[in-house]
Coordinates of C-alpha atoms and ligand atoms in Angstrom, one line a residue:
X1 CA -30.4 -11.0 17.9
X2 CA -27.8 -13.3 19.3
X3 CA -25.1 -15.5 18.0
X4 CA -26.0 -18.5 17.8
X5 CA -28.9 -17.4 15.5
X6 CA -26.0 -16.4 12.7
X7 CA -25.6 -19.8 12.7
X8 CA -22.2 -20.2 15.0
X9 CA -21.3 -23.2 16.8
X10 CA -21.4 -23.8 20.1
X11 CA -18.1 -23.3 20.7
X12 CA -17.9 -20.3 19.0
X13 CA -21.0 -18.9 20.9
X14 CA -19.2 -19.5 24.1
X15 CA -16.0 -17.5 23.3
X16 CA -17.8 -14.8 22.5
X17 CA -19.8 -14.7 25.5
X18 CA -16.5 -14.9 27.2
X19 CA -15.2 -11.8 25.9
X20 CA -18.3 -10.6 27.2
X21 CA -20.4 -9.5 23.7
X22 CA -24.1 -9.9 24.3
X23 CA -25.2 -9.1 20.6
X24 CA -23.8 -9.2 17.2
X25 CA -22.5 -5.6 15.3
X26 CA -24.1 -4.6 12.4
X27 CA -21.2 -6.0 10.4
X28 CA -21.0 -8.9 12.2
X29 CA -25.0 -9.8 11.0
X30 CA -24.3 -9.3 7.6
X31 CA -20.7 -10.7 7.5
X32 CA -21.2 -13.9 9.6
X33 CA -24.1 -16.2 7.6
X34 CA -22.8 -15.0 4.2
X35 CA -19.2 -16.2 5.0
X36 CA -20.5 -19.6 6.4
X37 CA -22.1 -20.0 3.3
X38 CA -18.7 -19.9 1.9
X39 CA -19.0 -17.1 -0.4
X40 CA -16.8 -14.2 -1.3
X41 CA -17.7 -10.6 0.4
X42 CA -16.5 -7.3 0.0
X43 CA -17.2 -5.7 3.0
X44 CA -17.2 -1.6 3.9
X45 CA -16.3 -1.6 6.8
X46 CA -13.6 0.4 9.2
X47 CA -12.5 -0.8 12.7
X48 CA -14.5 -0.2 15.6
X49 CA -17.3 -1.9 13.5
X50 CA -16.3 -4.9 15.1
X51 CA -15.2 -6.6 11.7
X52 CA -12.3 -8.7 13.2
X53 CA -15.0 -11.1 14.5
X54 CA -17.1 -10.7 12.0
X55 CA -14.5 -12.5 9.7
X56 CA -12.8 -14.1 12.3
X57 CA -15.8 -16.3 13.5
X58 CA -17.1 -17.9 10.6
X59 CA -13.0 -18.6 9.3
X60 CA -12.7 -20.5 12.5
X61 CA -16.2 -22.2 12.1
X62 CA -15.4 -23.3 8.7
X63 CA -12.3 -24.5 9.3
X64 CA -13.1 -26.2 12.3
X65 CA -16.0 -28.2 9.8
X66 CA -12.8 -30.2 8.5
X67 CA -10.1 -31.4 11.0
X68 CA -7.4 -32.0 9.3
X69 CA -5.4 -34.9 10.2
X70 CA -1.3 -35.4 10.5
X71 CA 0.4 -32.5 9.3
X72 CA -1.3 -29.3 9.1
X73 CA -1.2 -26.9 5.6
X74 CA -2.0 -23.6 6.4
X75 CA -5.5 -23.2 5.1
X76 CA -6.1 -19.7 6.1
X77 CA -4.5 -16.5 5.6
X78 CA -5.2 -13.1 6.7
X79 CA -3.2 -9.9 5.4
X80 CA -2.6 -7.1 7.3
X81 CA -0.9 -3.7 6.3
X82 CA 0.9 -3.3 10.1
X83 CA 2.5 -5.3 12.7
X84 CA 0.1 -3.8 15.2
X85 CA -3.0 -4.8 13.3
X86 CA -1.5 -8.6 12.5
X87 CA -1.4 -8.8 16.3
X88 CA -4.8 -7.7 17.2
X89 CA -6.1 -9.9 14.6
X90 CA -4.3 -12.6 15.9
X91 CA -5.1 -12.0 19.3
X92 CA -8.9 -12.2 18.3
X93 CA -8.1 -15.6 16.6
X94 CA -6.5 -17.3 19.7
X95 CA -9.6 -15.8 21.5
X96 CA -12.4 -16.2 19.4
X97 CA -11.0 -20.0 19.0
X98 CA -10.0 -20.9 22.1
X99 CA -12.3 -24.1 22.2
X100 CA -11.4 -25.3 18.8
X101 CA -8.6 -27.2 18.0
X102 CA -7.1 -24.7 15.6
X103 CA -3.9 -23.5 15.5
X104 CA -2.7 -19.9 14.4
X105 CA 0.2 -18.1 14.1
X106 CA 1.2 -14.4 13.3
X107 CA 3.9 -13.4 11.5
X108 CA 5.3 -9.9 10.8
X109 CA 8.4 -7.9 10.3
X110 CA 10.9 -6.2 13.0
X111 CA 11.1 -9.4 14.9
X112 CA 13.3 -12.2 14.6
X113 CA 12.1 -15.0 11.7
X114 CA 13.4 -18.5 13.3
X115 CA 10.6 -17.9 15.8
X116 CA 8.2 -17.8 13.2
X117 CA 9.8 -20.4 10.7
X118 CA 9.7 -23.1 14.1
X119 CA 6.2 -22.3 14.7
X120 CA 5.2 -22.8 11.0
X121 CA 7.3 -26.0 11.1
X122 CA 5.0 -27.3 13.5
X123 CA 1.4 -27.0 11.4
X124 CA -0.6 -23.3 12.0
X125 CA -4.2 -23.9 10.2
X126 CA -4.8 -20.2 10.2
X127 CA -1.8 -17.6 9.4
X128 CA -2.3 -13.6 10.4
X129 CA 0.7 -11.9 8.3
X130 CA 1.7 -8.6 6.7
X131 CA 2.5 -8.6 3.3
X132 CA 6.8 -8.3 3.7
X133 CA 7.8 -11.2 6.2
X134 CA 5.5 -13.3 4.0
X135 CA 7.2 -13.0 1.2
X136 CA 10.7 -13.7 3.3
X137 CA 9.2 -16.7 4.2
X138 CA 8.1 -17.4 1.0
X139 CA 11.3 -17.1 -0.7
X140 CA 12.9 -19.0 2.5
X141 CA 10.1 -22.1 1.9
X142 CA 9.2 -21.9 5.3
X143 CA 5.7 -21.5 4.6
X144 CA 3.3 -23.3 1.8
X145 CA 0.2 -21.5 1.0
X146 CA -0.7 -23.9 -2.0
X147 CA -3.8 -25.5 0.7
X148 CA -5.5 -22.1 1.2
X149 CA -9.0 -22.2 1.6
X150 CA -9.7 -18.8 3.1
X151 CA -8.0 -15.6 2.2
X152 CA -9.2 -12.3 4.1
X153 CA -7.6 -9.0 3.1
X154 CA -8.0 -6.9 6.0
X155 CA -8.0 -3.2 5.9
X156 CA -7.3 -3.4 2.1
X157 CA -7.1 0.4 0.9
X158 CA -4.6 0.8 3.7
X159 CA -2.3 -1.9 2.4
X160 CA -2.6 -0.2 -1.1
X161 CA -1.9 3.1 0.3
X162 CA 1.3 1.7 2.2
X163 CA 2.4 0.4 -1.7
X164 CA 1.9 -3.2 -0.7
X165 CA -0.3 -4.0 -3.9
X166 CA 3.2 -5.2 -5.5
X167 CA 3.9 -8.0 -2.6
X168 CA -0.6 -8.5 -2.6
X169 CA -0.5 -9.7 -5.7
X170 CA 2.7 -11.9 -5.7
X171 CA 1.3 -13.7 -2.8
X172 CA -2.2 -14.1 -4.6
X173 CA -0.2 -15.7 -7.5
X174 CA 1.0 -18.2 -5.4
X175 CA -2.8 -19.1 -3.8
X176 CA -5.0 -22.1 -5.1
X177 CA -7.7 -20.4 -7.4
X178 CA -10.7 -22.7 -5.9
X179 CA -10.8 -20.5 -2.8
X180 CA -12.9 -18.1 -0.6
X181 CA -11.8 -14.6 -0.8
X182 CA -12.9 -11.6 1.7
X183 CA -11.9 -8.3 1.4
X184 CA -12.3 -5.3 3.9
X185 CA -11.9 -1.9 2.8
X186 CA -13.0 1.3 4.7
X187 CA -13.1 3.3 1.9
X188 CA -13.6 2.4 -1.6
X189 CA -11.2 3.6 -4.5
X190 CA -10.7 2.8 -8.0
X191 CA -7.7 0.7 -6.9
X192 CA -9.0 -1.1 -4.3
X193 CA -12.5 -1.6 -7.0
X194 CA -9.8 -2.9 -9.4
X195 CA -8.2 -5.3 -7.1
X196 CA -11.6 -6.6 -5.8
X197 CA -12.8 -7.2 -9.8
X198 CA -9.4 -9.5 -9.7
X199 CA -10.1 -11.2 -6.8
X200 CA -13.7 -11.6 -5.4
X201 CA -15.5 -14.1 -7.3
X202 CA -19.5 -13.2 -7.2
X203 CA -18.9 -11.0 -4.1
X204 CA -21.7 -10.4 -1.5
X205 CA -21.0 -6.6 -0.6
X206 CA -21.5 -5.3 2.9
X207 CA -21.8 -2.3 3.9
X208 CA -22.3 -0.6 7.3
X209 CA -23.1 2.6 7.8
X210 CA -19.9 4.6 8.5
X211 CA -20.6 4.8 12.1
X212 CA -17.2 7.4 12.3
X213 CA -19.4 9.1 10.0
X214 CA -22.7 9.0 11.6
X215 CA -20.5 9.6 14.8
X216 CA -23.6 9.2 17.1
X217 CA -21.1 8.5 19.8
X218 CA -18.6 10.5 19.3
X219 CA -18.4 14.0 20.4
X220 CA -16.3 16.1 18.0
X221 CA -15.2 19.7 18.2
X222 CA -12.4 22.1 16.9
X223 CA -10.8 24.0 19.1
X224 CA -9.0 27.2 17.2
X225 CA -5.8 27.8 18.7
X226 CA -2.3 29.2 17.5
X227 CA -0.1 26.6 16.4
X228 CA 2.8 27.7 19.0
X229 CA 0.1 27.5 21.6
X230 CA -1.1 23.7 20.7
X231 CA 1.1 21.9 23.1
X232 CA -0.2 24.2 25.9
X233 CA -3.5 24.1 25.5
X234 CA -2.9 20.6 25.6
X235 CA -1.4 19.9 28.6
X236 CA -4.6 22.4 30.1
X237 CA -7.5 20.5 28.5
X238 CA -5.5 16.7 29.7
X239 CA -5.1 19.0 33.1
X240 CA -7.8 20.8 33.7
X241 CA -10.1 17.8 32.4
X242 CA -8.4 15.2 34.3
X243 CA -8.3 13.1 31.3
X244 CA -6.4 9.8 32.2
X245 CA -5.7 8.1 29.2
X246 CA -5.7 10.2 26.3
X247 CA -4.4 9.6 22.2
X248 CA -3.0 12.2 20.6
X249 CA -2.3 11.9 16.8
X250 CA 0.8 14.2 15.0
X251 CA 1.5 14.3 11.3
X252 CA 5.4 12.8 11.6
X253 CA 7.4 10.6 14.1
X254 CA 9.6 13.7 15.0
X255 CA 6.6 15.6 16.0
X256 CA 5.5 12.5 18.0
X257 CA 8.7 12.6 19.7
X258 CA 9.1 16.1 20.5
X259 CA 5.6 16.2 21.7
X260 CA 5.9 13.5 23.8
X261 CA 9.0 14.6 25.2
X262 CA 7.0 18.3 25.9
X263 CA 4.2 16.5 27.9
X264 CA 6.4 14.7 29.9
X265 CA 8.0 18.3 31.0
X266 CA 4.5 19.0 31.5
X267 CA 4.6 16.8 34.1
X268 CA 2.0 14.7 32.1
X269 CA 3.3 10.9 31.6
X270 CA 3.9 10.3 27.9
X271 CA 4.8 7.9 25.4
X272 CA 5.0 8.2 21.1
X273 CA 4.4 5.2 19.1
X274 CA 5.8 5.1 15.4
X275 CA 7.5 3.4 12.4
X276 CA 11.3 4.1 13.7
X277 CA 10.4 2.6 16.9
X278 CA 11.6 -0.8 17.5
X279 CA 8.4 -3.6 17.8
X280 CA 9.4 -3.7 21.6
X281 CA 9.4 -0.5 22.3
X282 CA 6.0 0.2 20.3
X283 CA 4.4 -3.0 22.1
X284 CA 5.4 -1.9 25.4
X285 CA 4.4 1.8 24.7
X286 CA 0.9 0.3 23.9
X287 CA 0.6 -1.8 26.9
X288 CA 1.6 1.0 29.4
X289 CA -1.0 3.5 27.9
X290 CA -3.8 0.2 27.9
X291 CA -2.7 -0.5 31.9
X292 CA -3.3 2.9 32.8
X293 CA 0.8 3.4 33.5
X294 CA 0.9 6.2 30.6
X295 CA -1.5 8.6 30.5
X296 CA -0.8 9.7 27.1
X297 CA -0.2 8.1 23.6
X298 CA 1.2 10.3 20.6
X299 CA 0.9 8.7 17.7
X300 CA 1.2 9.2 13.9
X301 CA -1.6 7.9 11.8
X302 CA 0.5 4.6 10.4
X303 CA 1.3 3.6 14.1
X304 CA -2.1 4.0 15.4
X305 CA -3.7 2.1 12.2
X306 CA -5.9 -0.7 14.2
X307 CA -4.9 -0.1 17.9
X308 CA -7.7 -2.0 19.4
X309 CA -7.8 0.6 22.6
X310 CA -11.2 -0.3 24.3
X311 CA -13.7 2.4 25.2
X312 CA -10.5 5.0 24.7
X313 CA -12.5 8.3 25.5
X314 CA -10.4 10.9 24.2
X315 CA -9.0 11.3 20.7
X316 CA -6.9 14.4 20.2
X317 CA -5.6 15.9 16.8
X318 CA -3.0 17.7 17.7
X319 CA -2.4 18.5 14.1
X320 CA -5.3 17.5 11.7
X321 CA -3.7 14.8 8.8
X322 CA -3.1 15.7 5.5
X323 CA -5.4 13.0 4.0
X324 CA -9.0 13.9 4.8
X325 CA -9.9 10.0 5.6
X326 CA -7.4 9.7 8.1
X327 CA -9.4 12.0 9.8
X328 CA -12.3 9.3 10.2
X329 CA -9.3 6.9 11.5
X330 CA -7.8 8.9 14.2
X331 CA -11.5 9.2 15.8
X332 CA -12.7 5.6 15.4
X333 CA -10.2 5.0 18.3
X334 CA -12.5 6.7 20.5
X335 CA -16.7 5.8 21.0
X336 CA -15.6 2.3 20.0
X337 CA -18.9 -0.5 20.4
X338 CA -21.1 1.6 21.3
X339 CA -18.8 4.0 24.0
X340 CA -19.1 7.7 24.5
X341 CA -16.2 9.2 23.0
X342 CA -15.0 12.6 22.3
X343 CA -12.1 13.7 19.4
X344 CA -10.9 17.2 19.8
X345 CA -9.3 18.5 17.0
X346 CA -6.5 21.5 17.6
X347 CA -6.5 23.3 14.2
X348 CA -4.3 26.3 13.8
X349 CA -4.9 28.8 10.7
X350 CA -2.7 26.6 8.5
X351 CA -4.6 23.9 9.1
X352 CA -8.2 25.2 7.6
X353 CA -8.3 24.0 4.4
X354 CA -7.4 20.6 5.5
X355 CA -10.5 21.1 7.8
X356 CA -12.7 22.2 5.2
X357 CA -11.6 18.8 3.3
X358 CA -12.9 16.9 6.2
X359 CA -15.8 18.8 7.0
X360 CA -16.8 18.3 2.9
X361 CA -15.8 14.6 4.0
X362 CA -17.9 13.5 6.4
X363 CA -21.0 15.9 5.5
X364 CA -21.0 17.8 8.5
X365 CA -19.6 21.0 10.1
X366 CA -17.5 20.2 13.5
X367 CA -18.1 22.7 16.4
X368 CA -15.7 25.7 16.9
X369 CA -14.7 26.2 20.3
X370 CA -12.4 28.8 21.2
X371 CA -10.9 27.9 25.0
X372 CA -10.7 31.1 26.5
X373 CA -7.1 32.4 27.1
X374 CA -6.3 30.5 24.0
X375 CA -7.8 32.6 21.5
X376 CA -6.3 32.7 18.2
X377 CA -4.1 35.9 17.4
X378 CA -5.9 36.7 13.8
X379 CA -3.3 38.8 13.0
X380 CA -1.0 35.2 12.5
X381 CA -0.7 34.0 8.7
X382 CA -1.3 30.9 7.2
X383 CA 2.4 28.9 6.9
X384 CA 2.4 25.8 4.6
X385 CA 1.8 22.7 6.3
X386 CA 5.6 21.0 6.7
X387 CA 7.9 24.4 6.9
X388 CA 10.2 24.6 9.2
X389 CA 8.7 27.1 11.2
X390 CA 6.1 24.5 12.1
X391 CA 8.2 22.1 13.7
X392 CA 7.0 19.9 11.7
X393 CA 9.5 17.7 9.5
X394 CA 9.3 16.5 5.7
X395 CA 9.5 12.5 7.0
X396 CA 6.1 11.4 6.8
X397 CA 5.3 8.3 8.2
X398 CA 4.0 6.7 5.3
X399 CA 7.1 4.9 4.2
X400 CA 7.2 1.0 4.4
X401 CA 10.1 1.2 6.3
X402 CA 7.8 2.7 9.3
X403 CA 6.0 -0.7 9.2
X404 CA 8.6 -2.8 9.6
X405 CA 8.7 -5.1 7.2
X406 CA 12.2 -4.7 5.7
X407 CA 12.4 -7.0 3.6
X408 CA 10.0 -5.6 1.1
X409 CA 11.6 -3.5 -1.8
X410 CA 10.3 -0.2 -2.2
X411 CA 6.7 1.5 -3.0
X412 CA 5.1 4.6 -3.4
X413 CA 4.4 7.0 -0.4
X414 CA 1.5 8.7 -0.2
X415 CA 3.1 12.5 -0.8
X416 CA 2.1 15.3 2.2
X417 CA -0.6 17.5 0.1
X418 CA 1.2 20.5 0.2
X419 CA 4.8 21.5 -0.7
X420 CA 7.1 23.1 2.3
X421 CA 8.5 26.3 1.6
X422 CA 10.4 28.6 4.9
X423 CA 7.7 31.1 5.8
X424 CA 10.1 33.4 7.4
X425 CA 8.4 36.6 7.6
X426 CA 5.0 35.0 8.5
X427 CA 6.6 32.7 11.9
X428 CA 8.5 36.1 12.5
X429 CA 5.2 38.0 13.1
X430 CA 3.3 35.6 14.9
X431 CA 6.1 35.3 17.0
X432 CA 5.6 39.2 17.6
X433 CA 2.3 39.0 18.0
X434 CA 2.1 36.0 20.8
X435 CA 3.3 37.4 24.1
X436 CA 2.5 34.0 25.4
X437 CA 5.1 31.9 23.5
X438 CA 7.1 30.8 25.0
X439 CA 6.6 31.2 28.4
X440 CA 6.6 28.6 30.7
X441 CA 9.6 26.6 29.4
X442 CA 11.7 26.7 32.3
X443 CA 10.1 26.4 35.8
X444 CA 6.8 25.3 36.5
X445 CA 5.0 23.1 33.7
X446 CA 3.3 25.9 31.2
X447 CA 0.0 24.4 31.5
X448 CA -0.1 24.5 35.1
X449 CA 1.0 27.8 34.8
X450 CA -1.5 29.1 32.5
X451 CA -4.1 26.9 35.0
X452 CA -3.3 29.3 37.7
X453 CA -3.8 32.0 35.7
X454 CA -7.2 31.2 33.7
X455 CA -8.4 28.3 36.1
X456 CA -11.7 30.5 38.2
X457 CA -13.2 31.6 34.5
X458 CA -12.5 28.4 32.8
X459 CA -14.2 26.4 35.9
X460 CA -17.3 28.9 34.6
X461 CA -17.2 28.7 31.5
X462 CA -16.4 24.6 31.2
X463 CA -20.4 23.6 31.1
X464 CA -21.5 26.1 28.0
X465 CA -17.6 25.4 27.0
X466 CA -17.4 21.7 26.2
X467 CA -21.1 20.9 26.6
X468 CA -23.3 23.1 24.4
X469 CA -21.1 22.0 21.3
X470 CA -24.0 20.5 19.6
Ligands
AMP501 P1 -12.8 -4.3 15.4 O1 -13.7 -3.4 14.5 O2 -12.8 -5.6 14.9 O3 -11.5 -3.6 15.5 O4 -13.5 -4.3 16.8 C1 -13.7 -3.2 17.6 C2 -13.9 -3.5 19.1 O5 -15.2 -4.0 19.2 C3 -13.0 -4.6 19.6 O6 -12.5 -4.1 20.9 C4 -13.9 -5.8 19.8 O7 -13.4 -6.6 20.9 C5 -15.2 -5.2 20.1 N1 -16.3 -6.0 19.6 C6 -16.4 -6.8 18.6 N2 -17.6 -7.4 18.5 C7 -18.3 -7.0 19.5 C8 -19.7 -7.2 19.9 N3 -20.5 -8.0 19.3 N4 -20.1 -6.6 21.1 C9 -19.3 -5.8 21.7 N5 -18.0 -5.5 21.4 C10 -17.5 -6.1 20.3

């Protein structure tokens, strides 16, 4: 099937072709004719499906039906929950409509507003925003949405689960009612159900499969290790592998930071990516790892929300997330359109109820593989997830702060699923127990170290190792 049988212009048909897309996604088929038709949709779908353009397209072909002449109202608008998201879907606007006449803008918090406020003073026909510097610039009046035609909610249950629904539904109060409304969700809760009843007038509902799910493309295995010995058997699998560009996920920023910072001792090029990072830092972070200059990404799961990283091959949970679905996230990064892609999870015995959750989640058991010289010491207890002993800290980073947009007022945070408590005794004798702790820390890079050491039977063992998973 091709494009221009969805019923896209010709214009249309030739950006596409310019970024190289020979056949429509499954969401894309669906998505496309229905929202030319100009009706409302409520679409399942997560990224990686390919549902920027399958939004994107038909908002451009619609508006670019009606030129608009002399001063240009804003007549669509596209929500994001993060900064990093409202640029992708930007990007994919200026892109996918480079031989329209349109104009776009994207607005977002962490970055100066006069920018923004010029650019709007000018005419944009189609606005990419997250919820917080909207509403600044809909308290300033720099921005009239009363002319909205389109409104597309994109990655809706994360904007609920980052306590936007308060700003959401301001904005919505401010919209003409005779408009078209999309709304894409990954998952599908009461909440997001609720808002959808509110909003979607007659919806058409899409969904494609769960291709994270299905995971056809993406190769996924556990590796059981001791949570001191993560970072180690890290650096040896990025080593040993010669994996070039790799992204790691972590639970908080701190343990971003500090693993980042560990990996560069490594001798492995690093960079972290969070909330308390300023939007330069974060963008430059981004485009360092994409140009190949940083091999490495850590991430926590807000920051990485909608990273468009093409063909990324390697997905690592260093520490599995507390919320099962984030899970599904972290390895939609990897196997993207179609790609080979492999997520390796690094799950110490804290972490195996949290696996359980996801296995229960996506309806399938992931391969245990124990990396020889990495076996776990079963005489190590289970600590709660968050104690001290862990490294980890109590800042998740689910806070609206850690998306930038200040000038929002407060919301819930979605709480870590277990409470922290100091596990002394437990640390104490794992600590005993783990001869290899430790080691490596001054001199030559641990991993290297440990290479040395293990590196004639891994070479053996790396074929029934990582390839008879399945
Ligand atoms: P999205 O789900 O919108 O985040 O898109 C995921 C990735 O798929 C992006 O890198 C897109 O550039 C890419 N993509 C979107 N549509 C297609 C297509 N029809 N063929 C190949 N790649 C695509």
């Amino acid at each position: 099937m091709s494009f221009d049988s969805l019923g896209l212009s010709a214009e249309l048909c030739r950006a596409v072709a310019e970024q190289g897309y020979t056949e429509p996604t499954p969401v894309q088929r669906q998505a496309i004719p229905t929202i030319l038709e100009g009706k409302d949709v409520m679409a399942g779908a997560q990224t990686g499906t390919g549902k920027t353009a399958g939004f994107t397209l038909p908002l451009l072909q619609r508006l670019g039906e009606r030129q608009i002449n002399g001063r240009r109202p804003v007549r669509a608008l596209v929500l994001t929950p993060t900064r990093e998201l409202a640029a992708q879907v930007g990007a994919s606007v200026s892109d996918y409509g480079q031989h329209l006449p349109l104009r776009s803008a994207v607005i977002f918090g962490g970055v100066k507003i006069n920018p923004q406020i010029e650019k709007l003073r000018h005419g944009v026909d189609i606005l990419v925003a997250t919820p917080g510097r909207l509403l600044d610039h809909l308290s300033q009046k720099t921005v009239d949405l009363s002319k909205i035609e389109i409104l597309v909610l994109d990655e809706a249950d994360r904007m609920l689960d980052m306590g936007f629904i308060r700003d959401i539904r301001k904005i919505l109060a401010l919209l003409p009612k005779n408009r078209q409304n999309l709304l894409f969700s990954a998952t599908f809760s009461g909440d997001i159900k609720k808002l959808a009843d509110s909003l979607l007038n007659k919806p058409v509902h899409i969904e494609v499969a769960r291709r994270n799910m299905a995971a056809d493309s993406i190769d996924q295995t556990v590796h059981p290790v001791d949570r001191k010995r993560k970072r180690e058997l890290l650096s040896f699998l990025i080593g040993s592998q010669d994996w070039r560009q790799v992204l790691v996920f972590t639970r908080t920023k701190h343990g971003a930071n500090k693993l980042a910072q560990q990996l560069e001792r490594d001798g492995l090029s690093a960079a972290a990516i969070h909330g308390n990072k300023s939007q330069g830092a974060r963008t430059r972070a981004l485009a360092n790892f994409k140009q190949g200059e940083v091999r490495i990404l850590v991430a926590t799961d807000i920051a990485a929300r909608g990273l468009d990283i093409d063909q990324l091959p390697h997905v690592v949970n260093f520490e599995l997330p507390n919320v099962p679905e984030d899970y599904v996230h972290r390895i939609g990064r990897t196997g993207r359109a179609g790609n080979e892609g492999e997520a390796i999870s690094l799950v110490c015995v804290d972490e195996l109820k949290l696996l359980r959750d996801i296995e229960r989640l996506i309806k399938r058991e992931i391969p245990k593989v124990t990396v020889p010289g990495y076996e776990p010491d079963p005489t190590i207890q289970a600590e709660p997830i968050g104690s001290k002993r862990q490294g980890g800290n109590l800042r998740h980073d689910r806070g609206r702060r850690a998306h930038g947009n200040s000038a929002n007022t407060s919301h819930a945070q979605r709480k870590p699923s277990r409470k922290p408590s100091g596990a002394k005794g437990a640390a104490a004798s794992s600590t005993g127990n783990n001869p290899k702790e430790g080691t490596g820390r001054k001199g030559k890079p641990q991993a290297a170290a440990h290479q040395q050491r293990t590196a004639s039977s891994q070479r053996n063992e790396r074929p029934s190792l990582l390839g008879g998973k399945r």
